[in-house]
Short mmCIF file of C-alpha atoms and ligand atoms in Angstrom, two decimals:
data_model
loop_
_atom_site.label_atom_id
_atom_site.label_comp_id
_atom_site.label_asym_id
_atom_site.label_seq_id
_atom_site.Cartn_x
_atom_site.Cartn_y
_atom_site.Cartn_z
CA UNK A 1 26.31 -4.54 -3.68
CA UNK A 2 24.57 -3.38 -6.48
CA UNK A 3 21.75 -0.90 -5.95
CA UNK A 4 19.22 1.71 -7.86
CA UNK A 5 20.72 4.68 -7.52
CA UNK A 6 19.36 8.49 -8.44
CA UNK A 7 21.61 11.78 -8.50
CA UNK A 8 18.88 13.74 -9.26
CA UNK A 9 14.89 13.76 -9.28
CA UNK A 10 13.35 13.42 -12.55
CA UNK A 11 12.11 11.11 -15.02
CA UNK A 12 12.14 7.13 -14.76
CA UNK A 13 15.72 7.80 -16.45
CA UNK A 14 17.76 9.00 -13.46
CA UNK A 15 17.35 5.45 -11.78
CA UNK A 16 20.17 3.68 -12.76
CA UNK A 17 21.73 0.34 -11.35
CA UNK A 18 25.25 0.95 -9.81
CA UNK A 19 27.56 -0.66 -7.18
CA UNK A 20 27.82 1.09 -3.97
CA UNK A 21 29.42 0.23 -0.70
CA UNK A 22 27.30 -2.72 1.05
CA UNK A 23 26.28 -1.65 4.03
CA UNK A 24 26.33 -2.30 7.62
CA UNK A 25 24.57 -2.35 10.68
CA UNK A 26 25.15 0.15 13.78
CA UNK A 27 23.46 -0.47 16.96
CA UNK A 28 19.55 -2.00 16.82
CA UNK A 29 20.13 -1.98 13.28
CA UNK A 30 19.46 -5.20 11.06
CA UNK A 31 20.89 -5.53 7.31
CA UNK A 32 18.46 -7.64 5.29
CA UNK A 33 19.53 -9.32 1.61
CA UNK A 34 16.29 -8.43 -0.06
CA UNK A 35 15.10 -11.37 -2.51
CA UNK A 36 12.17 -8.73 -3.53
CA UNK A 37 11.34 -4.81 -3.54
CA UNK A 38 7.94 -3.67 -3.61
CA UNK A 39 6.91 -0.78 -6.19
CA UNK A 40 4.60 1.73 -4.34
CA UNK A 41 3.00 4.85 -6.59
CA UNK A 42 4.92 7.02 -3.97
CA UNK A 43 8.50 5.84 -4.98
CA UNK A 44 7.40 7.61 -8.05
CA UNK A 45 6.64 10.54 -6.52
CA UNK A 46 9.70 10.96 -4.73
CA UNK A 47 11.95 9.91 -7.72
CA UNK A 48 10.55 12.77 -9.82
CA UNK A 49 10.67 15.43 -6.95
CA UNK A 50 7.35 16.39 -6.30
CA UNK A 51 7.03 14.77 -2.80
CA UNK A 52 9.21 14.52 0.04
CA UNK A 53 12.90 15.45 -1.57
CA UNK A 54 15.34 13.86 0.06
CA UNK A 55 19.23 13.84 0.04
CA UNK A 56 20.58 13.23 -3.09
CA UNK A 57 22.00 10.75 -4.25
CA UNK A 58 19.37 7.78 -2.82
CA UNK A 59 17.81 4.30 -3.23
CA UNK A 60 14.50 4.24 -3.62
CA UNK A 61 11.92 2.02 -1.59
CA UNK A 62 10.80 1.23 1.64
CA UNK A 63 9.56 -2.04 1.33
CA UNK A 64 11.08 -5.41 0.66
CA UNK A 65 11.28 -9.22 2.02
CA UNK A 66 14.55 -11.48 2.34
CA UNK A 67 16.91 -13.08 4.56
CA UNK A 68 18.40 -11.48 7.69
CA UNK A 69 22.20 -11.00 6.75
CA UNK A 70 23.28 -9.12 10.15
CA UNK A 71 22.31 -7.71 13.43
CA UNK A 72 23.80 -4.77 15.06
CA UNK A 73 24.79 -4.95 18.99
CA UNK A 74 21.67 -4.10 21.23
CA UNK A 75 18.81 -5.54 18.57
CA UNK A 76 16.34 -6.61 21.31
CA UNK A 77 14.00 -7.93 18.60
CA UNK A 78 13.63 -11.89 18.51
CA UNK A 79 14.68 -11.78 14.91
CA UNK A 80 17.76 -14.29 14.11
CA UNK A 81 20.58 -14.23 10.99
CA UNK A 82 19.09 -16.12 8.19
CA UNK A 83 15.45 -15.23 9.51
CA UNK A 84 13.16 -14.61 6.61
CA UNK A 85 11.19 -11.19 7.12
CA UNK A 86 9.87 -8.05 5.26
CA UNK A 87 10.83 -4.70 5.60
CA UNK A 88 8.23 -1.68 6.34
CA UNK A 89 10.55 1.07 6.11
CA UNK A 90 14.46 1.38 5.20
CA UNK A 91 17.31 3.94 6.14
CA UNK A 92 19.17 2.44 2.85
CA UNK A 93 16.06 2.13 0.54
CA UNK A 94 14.99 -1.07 -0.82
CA UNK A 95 15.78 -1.35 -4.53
CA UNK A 96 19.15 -2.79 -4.12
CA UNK A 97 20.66 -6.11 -2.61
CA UNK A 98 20.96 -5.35 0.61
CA UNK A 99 18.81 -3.12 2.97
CA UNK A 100 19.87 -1.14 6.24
CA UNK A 101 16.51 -1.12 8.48
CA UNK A 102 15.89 -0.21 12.28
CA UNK A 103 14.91 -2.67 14.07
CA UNK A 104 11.47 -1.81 14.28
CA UNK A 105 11.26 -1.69 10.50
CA UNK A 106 11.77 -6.01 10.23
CA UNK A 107 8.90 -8.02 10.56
CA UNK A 108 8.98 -12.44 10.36
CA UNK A 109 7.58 -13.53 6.86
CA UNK A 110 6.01 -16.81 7.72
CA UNK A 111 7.11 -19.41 6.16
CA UNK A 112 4.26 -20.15 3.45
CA UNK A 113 4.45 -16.27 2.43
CA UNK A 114 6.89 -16.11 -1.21
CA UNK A 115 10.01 -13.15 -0.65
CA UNK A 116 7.57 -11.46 -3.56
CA UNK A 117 4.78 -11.19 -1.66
CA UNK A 118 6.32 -10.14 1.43
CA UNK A 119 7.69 -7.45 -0.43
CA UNK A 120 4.00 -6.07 -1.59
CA UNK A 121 3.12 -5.48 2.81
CA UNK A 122 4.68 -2.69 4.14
CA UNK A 123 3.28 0.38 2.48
CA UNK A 124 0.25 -1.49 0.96
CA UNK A 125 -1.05 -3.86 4.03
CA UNK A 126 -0.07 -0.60 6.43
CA UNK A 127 -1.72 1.81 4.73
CA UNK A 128 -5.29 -0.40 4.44
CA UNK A 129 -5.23 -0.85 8.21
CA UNK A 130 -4.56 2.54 9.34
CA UNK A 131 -7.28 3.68 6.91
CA UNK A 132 -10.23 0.91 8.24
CA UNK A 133 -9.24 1.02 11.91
CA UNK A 134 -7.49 4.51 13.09
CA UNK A 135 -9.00 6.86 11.21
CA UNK A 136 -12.79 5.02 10.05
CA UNK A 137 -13.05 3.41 13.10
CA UNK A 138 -14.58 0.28 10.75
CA UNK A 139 -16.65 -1.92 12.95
CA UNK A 140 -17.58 -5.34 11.95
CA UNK A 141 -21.16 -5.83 10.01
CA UNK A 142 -20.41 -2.29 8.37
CA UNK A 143 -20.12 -1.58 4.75
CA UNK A 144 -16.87 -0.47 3.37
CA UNK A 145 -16.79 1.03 -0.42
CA UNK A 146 -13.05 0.38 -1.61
CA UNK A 147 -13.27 3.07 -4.15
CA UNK A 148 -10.12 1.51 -6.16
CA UNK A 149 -9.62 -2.45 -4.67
CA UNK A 150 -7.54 -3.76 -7.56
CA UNK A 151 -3.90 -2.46 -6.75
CA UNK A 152 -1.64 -3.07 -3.79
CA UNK A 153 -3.79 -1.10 -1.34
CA UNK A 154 -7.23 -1.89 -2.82
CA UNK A 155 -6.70 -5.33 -2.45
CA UNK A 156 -5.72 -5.24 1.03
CA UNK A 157 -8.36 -3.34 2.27
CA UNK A 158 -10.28 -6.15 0.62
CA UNK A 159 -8.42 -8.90 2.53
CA UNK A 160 -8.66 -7.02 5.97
CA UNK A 161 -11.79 -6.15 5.90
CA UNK A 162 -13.49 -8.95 4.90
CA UNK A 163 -11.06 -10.75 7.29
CA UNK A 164 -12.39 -8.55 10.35
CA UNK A 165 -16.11 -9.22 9.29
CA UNK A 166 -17.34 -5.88 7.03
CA UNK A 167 -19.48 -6.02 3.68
CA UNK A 168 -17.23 -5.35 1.12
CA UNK A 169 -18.06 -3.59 -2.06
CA UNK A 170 -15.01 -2.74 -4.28
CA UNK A 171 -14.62 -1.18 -7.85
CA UNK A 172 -11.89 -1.73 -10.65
CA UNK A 173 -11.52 -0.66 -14.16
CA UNK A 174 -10.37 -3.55 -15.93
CA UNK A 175 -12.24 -7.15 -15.97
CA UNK A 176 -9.10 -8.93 -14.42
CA UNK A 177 -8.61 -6.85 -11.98
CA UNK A 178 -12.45 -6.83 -10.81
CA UNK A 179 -12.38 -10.54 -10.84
CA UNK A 180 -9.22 -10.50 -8.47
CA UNK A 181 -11.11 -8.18 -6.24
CA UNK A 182 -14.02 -11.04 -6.46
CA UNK A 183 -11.87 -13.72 -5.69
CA UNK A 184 -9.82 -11.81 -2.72
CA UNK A 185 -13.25 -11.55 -0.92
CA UNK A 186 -15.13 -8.85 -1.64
CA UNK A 187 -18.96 -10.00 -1.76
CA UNK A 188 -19.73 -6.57 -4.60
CA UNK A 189 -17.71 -5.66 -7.33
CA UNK A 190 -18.17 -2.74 -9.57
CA UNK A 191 -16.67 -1.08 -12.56
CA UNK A 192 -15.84 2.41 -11.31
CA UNK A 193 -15.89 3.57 -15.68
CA UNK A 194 -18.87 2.14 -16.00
CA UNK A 195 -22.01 5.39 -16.07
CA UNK A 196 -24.66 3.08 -13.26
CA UNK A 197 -22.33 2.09 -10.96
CA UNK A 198 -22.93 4.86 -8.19
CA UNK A 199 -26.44 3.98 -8.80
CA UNK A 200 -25.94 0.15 -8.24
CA UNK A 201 -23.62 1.12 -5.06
CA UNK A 202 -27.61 2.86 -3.07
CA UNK A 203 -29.08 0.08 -4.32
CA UNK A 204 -26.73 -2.18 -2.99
CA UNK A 205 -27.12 -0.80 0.70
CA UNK A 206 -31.20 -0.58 -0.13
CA UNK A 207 -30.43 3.40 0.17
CA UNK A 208 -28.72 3.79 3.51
CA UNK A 209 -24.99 4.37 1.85
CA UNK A 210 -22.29 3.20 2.70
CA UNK A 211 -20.42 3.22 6.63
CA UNK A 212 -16.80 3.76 5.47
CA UNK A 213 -15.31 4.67 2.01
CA UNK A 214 -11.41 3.99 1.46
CA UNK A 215 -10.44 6.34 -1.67
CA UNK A 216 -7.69 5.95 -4.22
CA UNK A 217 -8.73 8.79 -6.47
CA UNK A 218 -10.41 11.48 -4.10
CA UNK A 219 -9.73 14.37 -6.93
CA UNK A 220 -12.19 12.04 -9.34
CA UNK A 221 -14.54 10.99 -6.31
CA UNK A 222 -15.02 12.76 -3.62
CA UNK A 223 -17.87 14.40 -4.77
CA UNK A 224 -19.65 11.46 -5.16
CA UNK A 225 -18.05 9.83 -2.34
CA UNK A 226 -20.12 12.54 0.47
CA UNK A 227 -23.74 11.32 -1.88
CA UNK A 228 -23.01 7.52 -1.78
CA UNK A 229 -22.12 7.38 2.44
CA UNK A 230 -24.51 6.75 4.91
CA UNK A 231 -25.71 8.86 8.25
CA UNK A 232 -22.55 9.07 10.13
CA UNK A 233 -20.91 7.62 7.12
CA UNK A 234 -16.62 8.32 6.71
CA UNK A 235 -14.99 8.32 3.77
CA UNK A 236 -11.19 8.28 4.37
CA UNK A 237 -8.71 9.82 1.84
CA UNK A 238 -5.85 7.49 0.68
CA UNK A 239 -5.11 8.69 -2.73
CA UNK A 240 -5.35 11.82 -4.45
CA UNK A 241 -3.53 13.34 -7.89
CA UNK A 242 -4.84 16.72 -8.40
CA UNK A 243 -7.96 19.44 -7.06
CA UNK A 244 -11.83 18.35 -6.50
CA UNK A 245 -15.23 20.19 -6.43
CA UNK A 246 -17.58 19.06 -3.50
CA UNK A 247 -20.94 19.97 -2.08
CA UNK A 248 -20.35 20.39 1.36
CA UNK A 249 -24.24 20.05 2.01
CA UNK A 250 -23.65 16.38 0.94
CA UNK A 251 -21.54 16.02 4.33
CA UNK A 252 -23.84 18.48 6.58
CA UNK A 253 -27.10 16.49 5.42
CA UNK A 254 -25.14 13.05 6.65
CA UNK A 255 -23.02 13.82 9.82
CA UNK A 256 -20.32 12.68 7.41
CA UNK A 257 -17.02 12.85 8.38
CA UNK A 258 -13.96 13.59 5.24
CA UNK A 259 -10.78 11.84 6.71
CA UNK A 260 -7.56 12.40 5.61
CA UNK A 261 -4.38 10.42 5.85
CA UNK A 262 -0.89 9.67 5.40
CA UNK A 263 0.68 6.29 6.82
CA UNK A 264 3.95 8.20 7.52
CA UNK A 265 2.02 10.38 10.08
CA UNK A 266 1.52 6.52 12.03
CA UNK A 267 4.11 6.62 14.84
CA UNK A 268 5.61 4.40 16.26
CA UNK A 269 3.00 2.47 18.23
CA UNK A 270 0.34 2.53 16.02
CA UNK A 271 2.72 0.94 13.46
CA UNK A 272 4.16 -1.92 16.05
CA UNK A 273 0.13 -2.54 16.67
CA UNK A 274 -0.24 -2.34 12.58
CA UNK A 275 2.06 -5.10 11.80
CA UNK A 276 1.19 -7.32 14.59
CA UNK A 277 -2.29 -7.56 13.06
CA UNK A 278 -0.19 -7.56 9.95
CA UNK A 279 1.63 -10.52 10.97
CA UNK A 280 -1.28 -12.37 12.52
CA UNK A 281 -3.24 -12.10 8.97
CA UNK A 282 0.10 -13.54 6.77
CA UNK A 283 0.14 -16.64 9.36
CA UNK A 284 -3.54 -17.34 9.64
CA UNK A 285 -3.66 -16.79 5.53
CA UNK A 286 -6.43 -14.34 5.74
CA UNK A 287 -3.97 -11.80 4.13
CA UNK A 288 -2.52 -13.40 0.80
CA UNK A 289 -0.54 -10.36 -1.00
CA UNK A 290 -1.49 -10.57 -4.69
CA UNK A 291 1.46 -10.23 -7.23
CA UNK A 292 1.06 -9.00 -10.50
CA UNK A 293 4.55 -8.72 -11.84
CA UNK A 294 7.85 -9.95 -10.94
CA UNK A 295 10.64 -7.44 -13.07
CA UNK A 296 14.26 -7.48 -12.57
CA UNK A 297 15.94 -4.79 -10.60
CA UNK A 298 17.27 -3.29 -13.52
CA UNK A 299 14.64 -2.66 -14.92
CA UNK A 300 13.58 -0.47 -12.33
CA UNK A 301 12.82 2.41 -14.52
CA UNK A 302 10.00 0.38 -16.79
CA UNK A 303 8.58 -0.66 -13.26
CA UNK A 304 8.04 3.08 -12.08
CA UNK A 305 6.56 3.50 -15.85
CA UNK A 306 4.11 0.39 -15.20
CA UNK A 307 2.81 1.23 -11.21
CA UNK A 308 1.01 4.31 -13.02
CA UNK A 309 -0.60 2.59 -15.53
CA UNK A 310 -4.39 1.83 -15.42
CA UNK A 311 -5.66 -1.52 -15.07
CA UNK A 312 -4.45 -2.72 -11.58
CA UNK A 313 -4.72 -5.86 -10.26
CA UNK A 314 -2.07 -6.47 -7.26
CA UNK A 315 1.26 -5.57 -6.81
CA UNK A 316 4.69 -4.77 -9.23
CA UNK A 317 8.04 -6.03 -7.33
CA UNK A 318 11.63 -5.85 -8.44
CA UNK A 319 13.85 -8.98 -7.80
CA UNK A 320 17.54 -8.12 -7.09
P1 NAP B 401 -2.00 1.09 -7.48
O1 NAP B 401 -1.61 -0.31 -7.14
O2 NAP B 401 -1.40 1.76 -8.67
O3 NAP B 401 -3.60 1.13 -7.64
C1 NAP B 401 -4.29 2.27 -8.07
C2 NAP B 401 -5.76 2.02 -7.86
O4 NAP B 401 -6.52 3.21 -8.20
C3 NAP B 401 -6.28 0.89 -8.73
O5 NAP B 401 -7.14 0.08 -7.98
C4 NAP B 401 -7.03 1.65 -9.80
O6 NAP B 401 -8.05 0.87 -10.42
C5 NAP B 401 -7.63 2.74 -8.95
N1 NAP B 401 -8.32 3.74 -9.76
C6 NAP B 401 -8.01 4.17 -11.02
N2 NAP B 401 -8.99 5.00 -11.46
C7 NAP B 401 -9.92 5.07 -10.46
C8 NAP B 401 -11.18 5.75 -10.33
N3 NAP B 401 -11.67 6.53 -11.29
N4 NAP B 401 -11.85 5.57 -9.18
C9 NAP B 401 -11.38 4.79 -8.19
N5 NAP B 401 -10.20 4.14 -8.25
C10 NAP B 401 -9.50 4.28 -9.39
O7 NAP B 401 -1.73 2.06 -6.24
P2 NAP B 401 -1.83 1.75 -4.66
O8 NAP B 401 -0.50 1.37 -4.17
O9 NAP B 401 -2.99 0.86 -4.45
O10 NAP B 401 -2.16 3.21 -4.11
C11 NAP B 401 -3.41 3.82 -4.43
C12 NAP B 401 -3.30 5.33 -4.20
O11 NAP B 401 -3.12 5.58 -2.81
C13 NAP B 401 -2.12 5.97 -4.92
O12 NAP B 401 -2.51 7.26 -5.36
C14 NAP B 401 -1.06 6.09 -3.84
O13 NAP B 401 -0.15 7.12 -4.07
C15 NAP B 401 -1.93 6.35 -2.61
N6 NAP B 401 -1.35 5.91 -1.34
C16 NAP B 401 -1.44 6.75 -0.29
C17 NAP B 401 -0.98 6.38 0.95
C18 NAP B 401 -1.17 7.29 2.12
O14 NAP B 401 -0.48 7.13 3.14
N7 NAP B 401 -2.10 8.23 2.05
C19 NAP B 401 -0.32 5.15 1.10
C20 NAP B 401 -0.24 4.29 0.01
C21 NAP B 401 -0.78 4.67 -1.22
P3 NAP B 401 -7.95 0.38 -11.98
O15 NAP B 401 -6.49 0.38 -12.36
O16 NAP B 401 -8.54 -0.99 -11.93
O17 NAP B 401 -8.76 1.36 -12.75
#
């Protein structure tokens, strides 16, 4: 099969596409031919070294959608050959034709959902649930900030949580990418370059701040983040590239509550409860993953370039 494969971290440059052995499935395993390969900011990470090394030499990616090649003995999962599904999570990684997953990690695609979007859930969708539900505790009627809505996470947390009843306000830097954030669902939306917009953020909640805050950019917001949220408010760290100044008074004043997280803390039954929501939303087409760009495989390494880039608005995927 032919795969992405890197020898050694680095630049975009030390992805290259190669044929390796396909693989196979051991017990409660399930090979998937992937049709599409999401592009998280993280594969980045890893492929340059900074994050998470791993054995060298790898595929990159954990998330992807296709058809269900094989099935090792003992799969208890009522997922058939030729089922379509995405991945959450690979022990192969998902740049490459075929995909080695546990069990666990293959979830149905329903039939109306394309291979490309199925490929923009795992990471993305997972991520913008955990955020809202295990660590804000999100409630319905509250107001949720999505401090960065236009890229694959943003615009989930858009889709859930409009989907589970909160008031939505989300920001983007672009003018396409704000107006997918308006059409996704999100009731305000705010450029977050623009010198007013914390200002038009109180007014929008008449003063009280916001309940819950889901950042992409904590070491550019967090500061403000603790002055926009309301009594009680929590503000849960998703994304963060570098150091930030805050007042801690701005918490004390508010009961406010920082929250970090990582979605590969989740274990395993928080992420079996995360996808069956998951699921439920891609059936009843309250989640609709949003697909910017469709590149080759090959051209993996301009892909890694492109998911760093500013001006979101939805997701990069690679097509084997
Ligand atoms: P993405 O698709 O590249 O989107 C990046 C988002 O950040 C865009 O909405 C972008 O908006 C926004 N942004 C840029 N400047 C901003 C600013 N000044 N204030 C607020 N937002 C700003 O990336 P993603 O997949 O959504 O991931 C977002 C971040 O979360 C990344 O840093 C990623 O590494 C991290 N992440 C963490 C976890 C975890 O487990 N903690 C999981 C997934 C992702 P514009 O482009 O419109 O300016």
């Amino acid at each position: 099969m032919k795969a992405i494969r890197v020898h050694q971290f680095g630049e975009p440059e030390v992805m290259q596409l190669e044929d390796v052995a396909d693989v196979r499935p051991s017990a409660h395993q399930i090979v998937v031919r992937v049709h599409a390969a999401g592009v998280n900011p993280v594969d980045t990470y890893i492929r340059s070294g900074m994050y998470g090394q791993r054995p060298l030499p790898y595929t990159p990616g954990s998330d992807a959608a296709g058809i269900v090649e094989s099935r090792g003995e003992g799969v208890t999962k009522n997922i058939k050959m030729g089922d379509r599904v995405y991945i959450s999570g690979t022990a192969s990684g998902a740049y490459a034709e075929l995909a080695l997953c546990e069990e666990s990690q293959v979830h149905p695609l329903p039939e109306h959902v394309s291979f490309a979007q199925g490929a923009s859930v795992g990471v993305p969708y997972a991520t913008a649930y955990r955020a809202l539900f295990h660590r804000a505790q999100a409630q319905a009627g509250e107001t949720v900030l999505v401090h960065g809505a236009t890229g694959g996470v943003g615009l989930a947390a858009v889709q859930i949580a409009r989907g589970a009843g909160l008031i939505v306000i989300g920001t983007g830097g672009t003018e396409a990418g704000r107006n997918t954030v308006k059409e996704q669902g999100a009731q305000h939306v705010l450029d977050h370059r623009a010198p007013d917009y914390l200002q038009r953020i109180a007014e929008i909640t008449k003063g009280e701040g916001v309940n819950v805050i889901l950042e992409m950019l904590a070491n550019m917001n967090l500061g403000n983040d603790l002055t926009l949220l309301s009594r009680k408010g929590r503000v849960v760290v998703i994304g963060s590239r570098g150091r930030v100044e805050i007042d801690p008074r701005d918490a004390m004043g508010r009961d406010a509550n920082v929250l970090g997280m990582s979605l590969f803390n989740a274990d395993e039954d928080e992420l079996s409860s995360i996808h069956h929501a998951i699921v439920a939303g891609l059936e009843n087409e309250t989640l609709r993953p949003v697909i910017n760009r469709e590149m080759p495989l090959a051209d993996a390494q301009h892909a890694h370039r492109a998911v760093l880039e500013a001006g979101a608005h939805g997701k990069i995927v690679l097509i084997p």
